[in-house]
Amino acid sequence: MTTARRRGILAAVTAIVLLAMGAGVAFVVGDALGIRTEPAAQMQSAAPAVAEATDAAAPPEIATLTVPDTERVGVAMDELLDAVADAPARAGTASLTVEMLDADAGDGADGYTLDGDATALRIRADTEAGATRAIYDLAGQVRAAQPLTDLIGAHAASRLSLRMSDLGAVGVTPDPAAWESGDDYSHASKAFAAVMQPEAPYIDDTALAAAYEDFDGFLRHSLANGINAVAFPGFVEFVTFDGAPDGAVYPDGDDHRDKALALREAFAPFWERADELGVKVFLRTDMLALTGPLEDYLIDRFGSLDTENPEFWDVYAAGLDELYEAVPALDGVLIRIGEAGPVYDVGGWDYYSALEVTTVDAVRTMLGAFTAQAEASDREVIFRTWSVGVGAVGDMHTNDASYEAVLDGIDSPALIVSTKYTLGDFYTWLPLNHTLEGGDQRRIVEFQSRREFENFGAFPNDLGPQYQAALQQLLAANDRVEGVWVWTQDGGPWRAGPMSLYLKSGFWQLYELNTQVAAALAQDPDTDVAEVTADWAREWFSDDPATVQAITEAMALSRDAIAQGMYIEQFADKRVFAIGLEPPPMMWIFEWDILTGDSAVLDVLYAIVRDSAEGAGGVDAAIAGGAQAVADVERMRDLVTGTDAATWRSPDMRDAFVDTLDYELDTLRLLQAYRAMILHQGEWHDTLSPDAYAQWDADRAEYEALAATHLERYEGDLDYPAFNLTAAQLGVDRAERDLTMAWLARGLLLLAIAWVVIGMLAARTRLVARPGAAAARATWIASTRPWRARESTLGLLELDRWLLLIVPAGLLVATRAVQTSFLSWTHVAVTIGTWAVFALVVRLFVWRRSPWPVIAAVGGVVTLRCIVTLFALSFTGPGGYWFAFWTDPVLRTAYIAVAFALFVWVFVAAGWALAAQVRARRATGYVLAAVGAGLLVPSIVVGLVGLEAALTLWNDEMGLLPWGLARILGITTYLEIPDATPWAAAAFAAVLLVVGTALALPWRRRKAAAKASS
């Protein structure tokens, strides 16, 4: 067999191997992306109903009171008398008698009986809880303008005994300056920030007194709503850890101990006040909760934050012992392990949290320690299953098997497990969380009133029917459910949305409805939720039947408006999986107000919508859903504006209701135009239809006009803030260039193909005599048969030699510029810079030898590689390129396989071409050293800049992943990319450089020199 034939066979085998490796890489990429969907069983709730509005009933003046003389009953009576005083009119007088049949019975059940008539009412209850519940029910009747006599009869004890809320906005200052930027995505409430001072005496007494009044008002309001427990933030802040097993945590002189004592003394009256009013207090904390010295103490003792070591948790148990002994009013602790870190920390305070409880053993060990401590101290531990994305317990919140793995056998009577009612976060379209239907532990169900992902409660959003359906199903399936936790304010960033603070500022009454309905359902799951909505309307807005009717009809439309306007049903009603995670159903609005413009989300979203054509109707149905949402809000606005302004309790309330509907209407119109635009854009990339492109262009013009209006009207508005449209506009900017880029790609593709064809034909035609033809011939031969690279460049004219370099280099720069729509010079600079370093190192190694053979080989393969990319870009530009990558596994696999094979062939060809000049070993060394240097330089630059910063800059220009990802979660955090990655790459590159340099050295000459010297 001739040498030429052997080389040809070897080249063919190498090409096949490289293609196989490329296919393997494509498989790995596809597996890592893991993009798939599966059906999701939606929650089935009754259609929203509208209660028939009735005439308002004026309450009687309470002329005679015979009630127990307790603080708890007195506060309840304050609510009743205030309700009567606030009523527009009163009719007659009545006496009220309250009898507690067993004053020493404790709280127990809260059932009661109301006897009498309109002039004389008598409450009989076994417990103080029952007596106060009856009084609050009467106050609720007054505020709802309903007859008190409607309550006459026996009232069973509340179905769920624990009805907990968050802390609302207690201690939070409504400071406009903190909300102005709209981009503070910190989850820290900064409650009591004015109270806690960094220096001794650590407490501002004036701010503390104001916060106490704030807290007392919140307790009174919550009790009137039926709430009987509160989650109070903090834990390590109040603990000295003097009783830690190995001695005090804080050394002498450490101010953490003094701060803990000062804070405990300051807030103990808060907890004691809650206890006095029959409200349980649970300290709410993330685990691990740390301070600097506490972390040092734990590491010194255990070698690390060893959360699987039972003795580790004895430190925290000792802290709880200390706290409960100092403040007996505390009822327990509420623990979350699934979120922690800087997004929850408050600057200037050495109290922070860390994600360290990430294994099944760690969780079980922690709960074992905490429940044992709770049983011994007669307290309770509430453990949240919210552990999304964290280690081995990452899907405990949504996976029955994982839940069992973590909690099976932990049957402490002191343990309560708390879980969100949705299979994921508080989004619409998610299934009911089936993990709540099982488990041997006591359970409570989490609800969110101020829906963070649905614009923080700034839109009307009556969740009553959904709450009721969820709770009824869960109670039927699991008799261990004994309570609810209603989030009145918390969830998500506090200062990246409207400045609505519960009981303080903004239109908080809008989401008060969801708090009231959740508490009412906890007391009686069969409550008429339509009537609750009507009562809410009468309490806050008007007692005029026509006005109440209009408001309740508007609220009955509110859920569909949200579900269709802020979500795209054909995407949202599926369970979507990608990158090992389960993205939420509202990915086109990226947490929480960012209209995203990245290709990954929007292309996958379109593909899922498209493929739903047989079911929900595909693209046309998705666009129609947005239009229907706009129509619903228009109807809601007509209903409210059609009411008589004189019938409203307050002109400001009517204005607020109209304003919020104007805001919702403007926003949903904007979203409707955007959804039509992105879906038609995907359709164009998918079908290449000129009609789809024309529809996209019309949608784009409409969207940009609406976006300008939206920003002009709402930017800077603290109550109704504009959506963040930066990412969306970046997406539009890229999309506008797609067609132009496609034509540029087609032109470059023709030129590149012409160059290759000339090279193929030049030897057999007169073309070889034409300027540049010899260069084209040399690149073709050198790239496909690199062992002939040297002979192919012999005798080239000066122009042809320079064309060997200029044509591939120019084509590479142009291809990368087109691929990035001339918007990512970072990408182009890194690409060209890396190749320049590679070429420079090779040139230095070649030195006095001719560089043209390796230039011809590398340049020829680069040209072929560019042809592959330009072909992919030539259909609908970079947008179409990425559309195929995200949505078409076959095309993605084929492209990656060929592109990878050609990429590696560049270096194979370079080494083969150099081998003719310096033999195989040194040629391999040249290439390895050049590759190492080419990788080393950008790795060091990225390492110095910071991986997160570098990826953010690159992604902002390329628009592949959500723009908000870097601003909120961090790309490296979300994708679990270690920060040390660029330094690891640099180390690998350095190894290649050293090994390559060693191989490149002339070993034989050194040996000969050594012999001569001896």
PDB file of N, CA and C in Angstrom, residues 693-755:
ATOM      1  N   TYR A 693     -43.163  36.284   9.250  1.00  0.00           N
ATOM      2  CA  TYR A 693     -42.235  37.404   9.450  1.00  0.00           C
ATOM      3  C   TYR A 693     -42.983  38.737   9.405  1.00  0.00           C
ATOM      4  N   ALA A 694     -43.906  38.868   8.470  1.00  0.00           N
ATOM      5  CA  ALA A 694     -44.679  40.104   8.368  1.00  0.00           C
ATOM      6  C   ALA A 694     -45.523  40.319   9.621  1.00  0.00           C
ATOM      7  N   GLN A 695     -46.097  39.233  10.155  1.00  0.00           N
ATOM      8  CA  GLN A 695     -46.874  39.354  11.392  1.00  0.00           C
ATOM      9  C   GLN A 695     -45.973  39.752  12.552  1.00  0.00           C
ATOM     10  N   TRP A 696     -44.773  39.145  12.608  1.00  0.00           N
ATOM     11  CA  TRP A 696     -43.827  39.526  13.654  1.00  0.00           C
ATOM     12  C   TRP A 696     -43.493  41.013  13.556  1.00  0.00           C
ATOM     13  N   ASP A 697     -43.243  41.499  12.363  1.00  0.00           N
ATOM     14  CA  ASP A 697     -42.861  42.897  12.192  1.00  0.00           C
ATOM     15  C   ASP A 697     -43.978  43.832  12.632  1.00  0.00           C
ATOM     16  N   ALA A 698     -45.220  43.483  12.318  1.00  0.00           N
ATOM     17  CA  ALA A 698     -46.357  44.296  12.757  1.00  0.00           C
ATOM     18  C   ALA A 698     -46.494  44.243  14.277  1.00  0.00           C
ATOM     19  N   ASP A 699     -46.319  43.058  14.841  1.00  0.00           N
ATOM     20  CA  ASP A 699     -46.383  42.913  16.294  1.00  0.00           C
ATOM     21  C   ASP A 699     -45.281  43.727  16.968  1.00  0.00           C
ATOM     22  N   ARG A 700     -44.102  43.704  16.360  1.00  0.00           N
ATOM     23  CA  ARG A 700     -42.979  44.442  16.932  1.00  0.00           C
ATOM     24  C   ARG A 700     -43.284  45.930  17.006  1.00  0.00           C
ATOM     25  N   ALA A 701     -43.831  46.457  15.938  1.00  0.00           N
ATOM     26  CA  ALA A 701     -44.162  47.884  15.922  1.00  0.00           C
ATOM     27  C   ALA A 701     -45.196  48.210  16.999  1.00  0.00           C
ATOM     28  N   GLU A 702     -46.191  47.324  17.146  1.00  0.00           N
ATOM     29  CA  GLU A 702     -47.213  47.558  18.174  1.00  0.00           C
ATOM     30  C   GLU A 702     -46.601  47.454  19.566  1.00  0.00           C
ATOM     31  N   TYR A 703     -45.772  46.454  19.757  1.00  0.00           N
ATOM     32  CA  TYR A 703     -45.151  46.288  21.073  1.00  0.00           C
ATOM     33  C   TYR A 703     -44.301  47.502  21.427  1.00  0.00           C
ATOM     34  N   GLU A 704     -43.476  47.956  20.508  1.00  0.00           N
ATOM     35  CA  GLU A 704     -42.595  49.081  20.821  1.00  0.00           C
ATOM     36  C   GLU A 704     -43.385  50.336  21.149  1.00  0.00           C
ATOM     37  N   ALA A 705     -44.504  50.535  20.468  1.00  0.00           N
ATOM     38  CA  ALA A 705     -45.345  51.693  20.779  1.00  0.00           C
ATOM     39  C   ALA A 705     -45.955  51.557  22.175  1.00  0.00           C
ATOM     40  N   LEU A 706     -46.463  50.368  22.488  1.00  0.00           N
ATOM     41  CA  LEU A 706     -47.053  50.143  23.807  1.00  0.00           C
ATOM     42  C   LEU A 706     -46.000  50.200  24.902  1.00  0.00           C
ATOM     43  N   ALA A 707     -44.804  49.715  24.601  1.00  0.00           N
ATOM     44  CA  ALA A 707     -43.721  49.752  25.592  1.00  0.00           C
ATOM     45  C   ALA A 707     -43.354  51.195  25.926  1.00  0.00           C
ATOM     46  N   ALA A 708     -43.274  52.035  24.904  1.00  0.00           N
ATOM     47  CA  ALA A 708     -42.948  53.438  25.139  1.00  0.00           C
ATOM     48  C   ALA A 708     -44.019  54.102  25.996  1.00  0.00           C
ATOM     49  N   THR A 709     -45.272  53.794  25.710  1.00  0.00           N
ATOM     50  CA  THR A 709     -46.374  54.365  26.489  1.00  0.00           C
ATOM     51  C   THR A 709     -46.342  53.858  27.927  1.00  0.00           C
ATOM     52  N   HIS A 710     -46.103  52.575  28.080  1.00  0.00           N
ATOM     53  CA  HIS A 710     -46.062  51.962  29.417  1.00  0.00           C
ATOM     54  C   HIS A 710     -44.965  52.603  30.266  1.00  0.00           C
ATOM     55  N   LEU A 711     -43.781  52.748  29.692  1.00  0.00           N
ATOM     56  CA  LEU A 711     -42.674  53.336  30.434  1.00  0.00           C
ATOM     57  C   LEU A 711     -42.929  54.801  30.753  1.00  0.00           C
ATOM     58  N   GLU A 712     -43.472  55.510  29.795  1.00  0.00           N
ATOM     59  CA  GLU A 712     -43.753  56.929  30.023  1.00  0.00           C
ATOM     60  C   GLU A 712     -44.771  57.108  31.146  1.00  0.00           C
ATOM     61  N   ARG A 713     -45.736  56.209  31.208  1.00  0.00           N
ATOM     62  CA  ARG A 713     -46.828  56.358  32.177  1.00  0.00           C
ATOM     63  C   ARG A 713     -46.461  55.847  33.566  1.00  0.00           C
ATOM     64  N   TYR A 714     -45.695  54.756  33.635  1.00  0.00           N
ATOM     65  CA  TYR A 714     -45.513  54.100  34.924  1.00  0.00           C
ATOM     66  C   TYR A 714     -44.084  54.058  35.456  1.00  0.00           C
ATOM     67  N   GLU A 715     -43.113  54.441  34.652  1.00  0.00           N
ATOM     68  CA  GLU A 715     -41.739  54.425  35.149  1.00  0.00           C
ATOM     69  C   GLU A 715     -41.609  55.430  36.289  1.00  0.00           C
ATOM     70  N   GLY A 716     -41.122  54.946  37.426  1.00  0.00           N
ATOM     71  CA  GLY A 716     -40.993  55.812  38.590  1.00  0.00           C
ATOM     72  C   GLY A 716     -42.211  55.855  39.483  1.00  0.00           C
ATOM     73  N   ASP A 717     -43.305  55.211  39.076  1.00  0.00           N
ATOM     74  CA  ASP A 717     -44.523  55.169  39.885  1.00  0.00           C
ATOM     75  C   ASP A 717     -44.332  54.098  40.959  1.00  0.00           C
ATOM     76  N   LEU A 718     -44.368  54.480  42.227  1.00  0.00           N
ATOM     77  CA  LEU A 718     -44.103  53.534  43.306  1.00  0.00           C
ATOM     78  C   LEU A 718     -45.260  52.582  43.540  1.00  0.00           C
ATOM     79  N   ASP A 719     -46.477  53.022  43.267  1.00  0.00           N
ATOM     80  CA  ASP A 719     -47.637  52.160  43.470  1.00  0.00           C
ATOM     81  C   ASP A 719     -47.861  51.230  42.285  1.00  0.00           C
ATOM     82  N   TYR A 720     -47.577  51.727  41.096  1.00  0.00           N
ATOM     83  CA  TYR A 720     -47.798  50.938  39.879  1.00  0.00           C
ATOM     84  C   TYR A 720     -46.539  51.030  39.013  1.00  0.00           C
ATOM     85  N   PRO A 721     -45.489  50.333  39.403  1.00  0.00           N
ATOM     86  CA  PRO A 721     -44.207  50.460  38.687  1.00  0.00           C
ATOM     87  C   PRO A 721     -44.238  49.799  37.316  1.00  0.00           C
ATOM     88  N   ALA A 722     -43.521  50.408  36.397  1.00  0.00           N
ATOM     89  CA  ALA A 722     -43.401  49.841  35.053  1.00  0.00           C
ATOM     90  C   ALA A 722     -42.632  48.536  35.102  1.00  0.00           C
ATOM     91  N   PHE A 723     -42.971  47.633  34.195  1.00  0.00           N
ATOM     92  CA  PHE A 723     -42.200  46.410  34.051  1.00  0.00           C
ATOM     93  C   PHE A 723     -40.802  46.755  33.534  1.00  0.00           C
ATOM     94  N   ASN A 724     -39.856  45.914  33.840  1.00  0.00           N
ATOM     95  CA  ASN A 724     -38.487  46.079  33.356  1.00  0.00           C
ATOM     96  C   ASN A 724     -38.416  45.496  31.945  1.00  0.00           C
ATOM     97  N   LEU A 725     -38.263  46.363  30.965  1.00  0.00           N
ATOM     98  CA  LEU A 725     -38.318  45.944  29.562  1.00  0.00           C
ATOM     99  C   LEU A 725     -36.936  45.904  28.905  1.00  0.00           C
ATOM    100  N   THR A 726     -35.883  46.020  29.710  1.00  0.00           N
ATOM    101  CA  THR A 726     -34.531  46.042  29.145  1.00  0.00           C
ATOM    102  C   THR A 726     -34.223  44.764  28.377  1.00  0.00           C
ATOM    103  N   ALA A 727     -34.469  43.623  29.008  1.00  0.00           N
ATOM    104  CA  ALA A 727     -34.163  42.350  28.358  1.00  0.00           C
ATOM    105  C   ALA A 727     -35.009  42.151  27.107  1.00  0.00           C
ATOM    106  N   ALA A 728     -36.275  42.537  27.191  1.00  0.00           N
ATOM    107  CA  ALA A 728     -37.157  42.405  26.026  1.00  0.00           C
ATOM    108  C   ALA A 728     -36.652  43.249  24.868  1.00  0.00           C
ATOM    109  N   GLN A 729     -36.198  44.473  25.171  1.00  0.00           N
ATOM    110  CA  GLN A 729     -35.710  45.341  24.102  1.00  0.00           C
ATOM    111  C   GLN A 729     -34.417  44.809  23.492  1.00  0.00           C
ATOM    112  N   LEU A 730     -33.576  44.219  24.325  1.00  0.00           N
ATOM    113  CA  LEU A 730     -32.369  43.588  23.780  1.00  0.00           C
ATOM    114  C   LEU A 730     -32.749  42.468  22.820  1.00  0.00           C
ATOM    115  N   GLY A 731     -33.790  41.711  23.187  1.00  0.00           N
ATOM    116  CA  GLY A 731     -34.270  40.655  22.293  1.00  0.00           C
ATOM    117  C   GLY A 731     -34.817  41.213  21.000  1.00  0.00           C
ATOM    118  N   VAL A 732     -35.547  42.319  21.091  1.00  0.00           N
ATOM    119  CA  VAL A 732     -36.083  42.956  19.886  1.00  0.00           C
ATOM    120  C   VAL A 732     -34.938  43.447  19.001  1.00  0.00           C
ATOM    121  N   ASP A 733     -33.937  44.053  19.619  1.00  0.00           N
ATOM    122  CA  ASP A 733     -32.795  44.557  18.848  1.00  0.00           C
ATOM    123  C   ASP A 733     -32.118  43.430  18.068  1.00  0.00           C
ATOM    124  N   ARG A 734     -31.982  42.288  18.696  1.00  0.00           N
ATOM    125  CA  ARG A 734     -31.374  41.155  18.000  1.00  0.00           C
ATOM    126  C   ARG A 734     -32.293  40.632  16.892  1.00  0.00           C
ATOM    127  N   ALA A 735     -33.577  40.544  17.215  1.00  0.00           N
ATOM    128  CA  ALA A 735     -34.523  40.005  16.239  1.00  0.00           C
ATOM    129  C   ALA A 735     -34.618  40.893  15.007  1.00  0.00           C
ATOM    130  N   GLU A 736     -34.528  42.201  15.206  1.00  0.00           N
ATOM    131  CA  GLU A 736     -34.612  43.123  14.078  1.00  0.00           C
ATOM    132  C   GLU A 736     -33.464  42.906  13.087  1.00  0.00           C
ATOM    133  N   ARG A 737     -32.361  42.368  13.553  1.00  0.00           N
ATOM    134  CA  ARG A 737     -31.193  42.177  12.688  1.00  0.00           C
ATOM    135  C   ARG A 737     -31.163  40.799  12.026  1.00  0.00           C
ATOM    136  N   ASP A 738     -32.081  39.913  12.438  1.00  0.00           N
ATOM    137  CA  ASP A 738     -32.001  38.537  11.971  1.00  0.00           C
ATOM    138  C   ASP A 738     -32.040  38.422  10.448  1.00  0.00           C
ATOM    139  N   LEU A 739     -32.977  39.103   9.824  1.00  0.00           N
ATOM    140  CA  LEU A 739     -33.104  38.971   8.374  1.00  0.00           C
ATOM    141  C   LEU A 739     -31.869  39.525   7.672  1.00  0.00           C
ATOM    142  N   THR A 740     -31.389  40.671   8.144  1.00  0.00           N
ATOM    143  CA  THR A 740     -30.175  41.249   7.566  1.00  0.00           C
ATOM    144  C   THR A 740     -28.993  40.299   7.741  1.00  0.00           C
ATOM    145  N   MET A 741     -28.893  39.728   8.944  1.00  0.00           N
ATOM    146  CA  MET A 741     -27.799  38.791   9.198  1.00  0.00           C
ATOM    147  C   MET A 741     -27.924  37.548   8.318  1.00  0.00           C
ATOM    148  N   ALA A 742     -29.139  37.119   8.074  1.00  0.00           N
ATOM    149  CA  ALA A 742     -29.340  35.958   7.202  1.00  0.00           C
ATOM    150  C   ALA A 742     -28.814  36.256   5.800  1.00  0.00           C
ATOM    151  N   TRP A 743     -29.106  37.444   5.285  1.00  0.00           N
ATOM    152  CA  TRP A 743     -28.614  37.805   3.948  1.00  0.00           C
ATOM    153  C   TRP A 743     -27.097  37.944   3.932  1.00  0.00           C
ATOM    154  N   LEU A 744     -26.537  38.513   4.992  1.00  0.00           N
ATOM    155  CA  LEU A 744     -25.075  38.598   5.072  1.00  0.00           C
ATOM    156  C   LEU A 744     -24.458  37.204   5.123  1.00  0.00           C
ATOM    157  N   ALA A 745     -25.093  36.327   5.881  1.00  0.00           N
ATOM    158  CA  ALA A 745     -24.595  34.954   5.964  1.00  0.00           C
ATOM    159  C   ALA A 745     -24.654  34.271   4.608  1.00  0.00           C
ATOM    160  N   ARG A 746     -25.727  34.512   3.865  1.00  0.00           N
ATOM    161  CA  ARG A 746     -25.850  33.917   2.535  1.00  0.00           C
ATOM    162  C   ARG A 746     -24.740  34.425   1.616  1.00  0.00           C
ATOM    163  N   GLY A 747     -24.476  35.731   1.697  1.00  0.00           N
ATOM    164  CA  GLY A 747     -23.405  36.284   0.870  1.00  0.00           C
ATOM    165  C   GLY A 747     -22.054  35.721   1.234  1.00  0.00           C
ATOM    166  N   LEU A 748     -21.758  35.680   2.529  1.00  0.00           N
ATOM    167  CA  LEU A 748     -20.489  35.122   2.976  1.00  0.00           C
ATOM    168  C   LEU A 748     -20.390  33.640   2.640  1.00  0.00           C
ATOM    169  N   LEU A 749     -21.505  32.952   2.733  1.00  0.00           N
ATOM    170  CA  LEU A 749     -21.514  31.522   2.413  1.00  0.00           C
ATOM    171  C   LEU A 749     -21.172  31.290   0.948  1.00  0.00           C
ATOM    172  N   LEU A 750     -21.735  32.098   0.068  1.00  0.00           N
ATOM    173  CA  LEU A 750     -21.428  31.962  -1.359  1.00  0.00           C
ATOM    174  C   LEU A 750     -19.953  32.236  -1.625  1.00  0.00           C
ATOM    175  N   LEU A 751     -19.408  33.274  -0.986  1.00  0.00           N
ATOM    176  CA  LEU A 751     -17.994  33.593  -1.177  1.00  0.00           C
ATOM    177  C   LEU A 751     -17.102  32.460  -0.651  1.00  0.00           C
ATOM    178  N   ALA A 752     -17.479  31.920   0.529  1.00  0.00           N
ATOM    179  CA  ALA A 752     -16.668  30.846   1.109  1.00  0.00           C
ATOM    180  C   ALA A 752     -16.720  29.592   0.249  1.00  0.00           C
ATOM    181  N   ILE A 753     -17.931  29.271  -0.220  1.00  0.00           N
ATOM    182  CA  ILE A 753     -18.060  28.090  -1.081  1.00  0.00           C
ATOM    183  C   ILE A 753     -17.294  28.298  -2.378  1.00  0.00           C
ATOM    184  N   ALA A 754     -17.377  29.521  -2.919  1.00  0.00           N
ATOM    185  CA  ALA A 754     -16.645  29.828  -4.149  1.00  0.00           C
ATOM    186  C   ALA A 754     -15.136  29.635  -3.943  1.00  0.00           C
ATOM    187  N   TRP A 755     -14.658  30.084  -2.775  1.00  0.00           N
ATOM    188  CA  TRP A 755     -13.237  29.929  -2.463  1.00  0.00           C
ATOM    189  C   TRP A 755     -12.848  28.448  -2.442  1.00  0.00           C
TER     190      TRP A 755
END
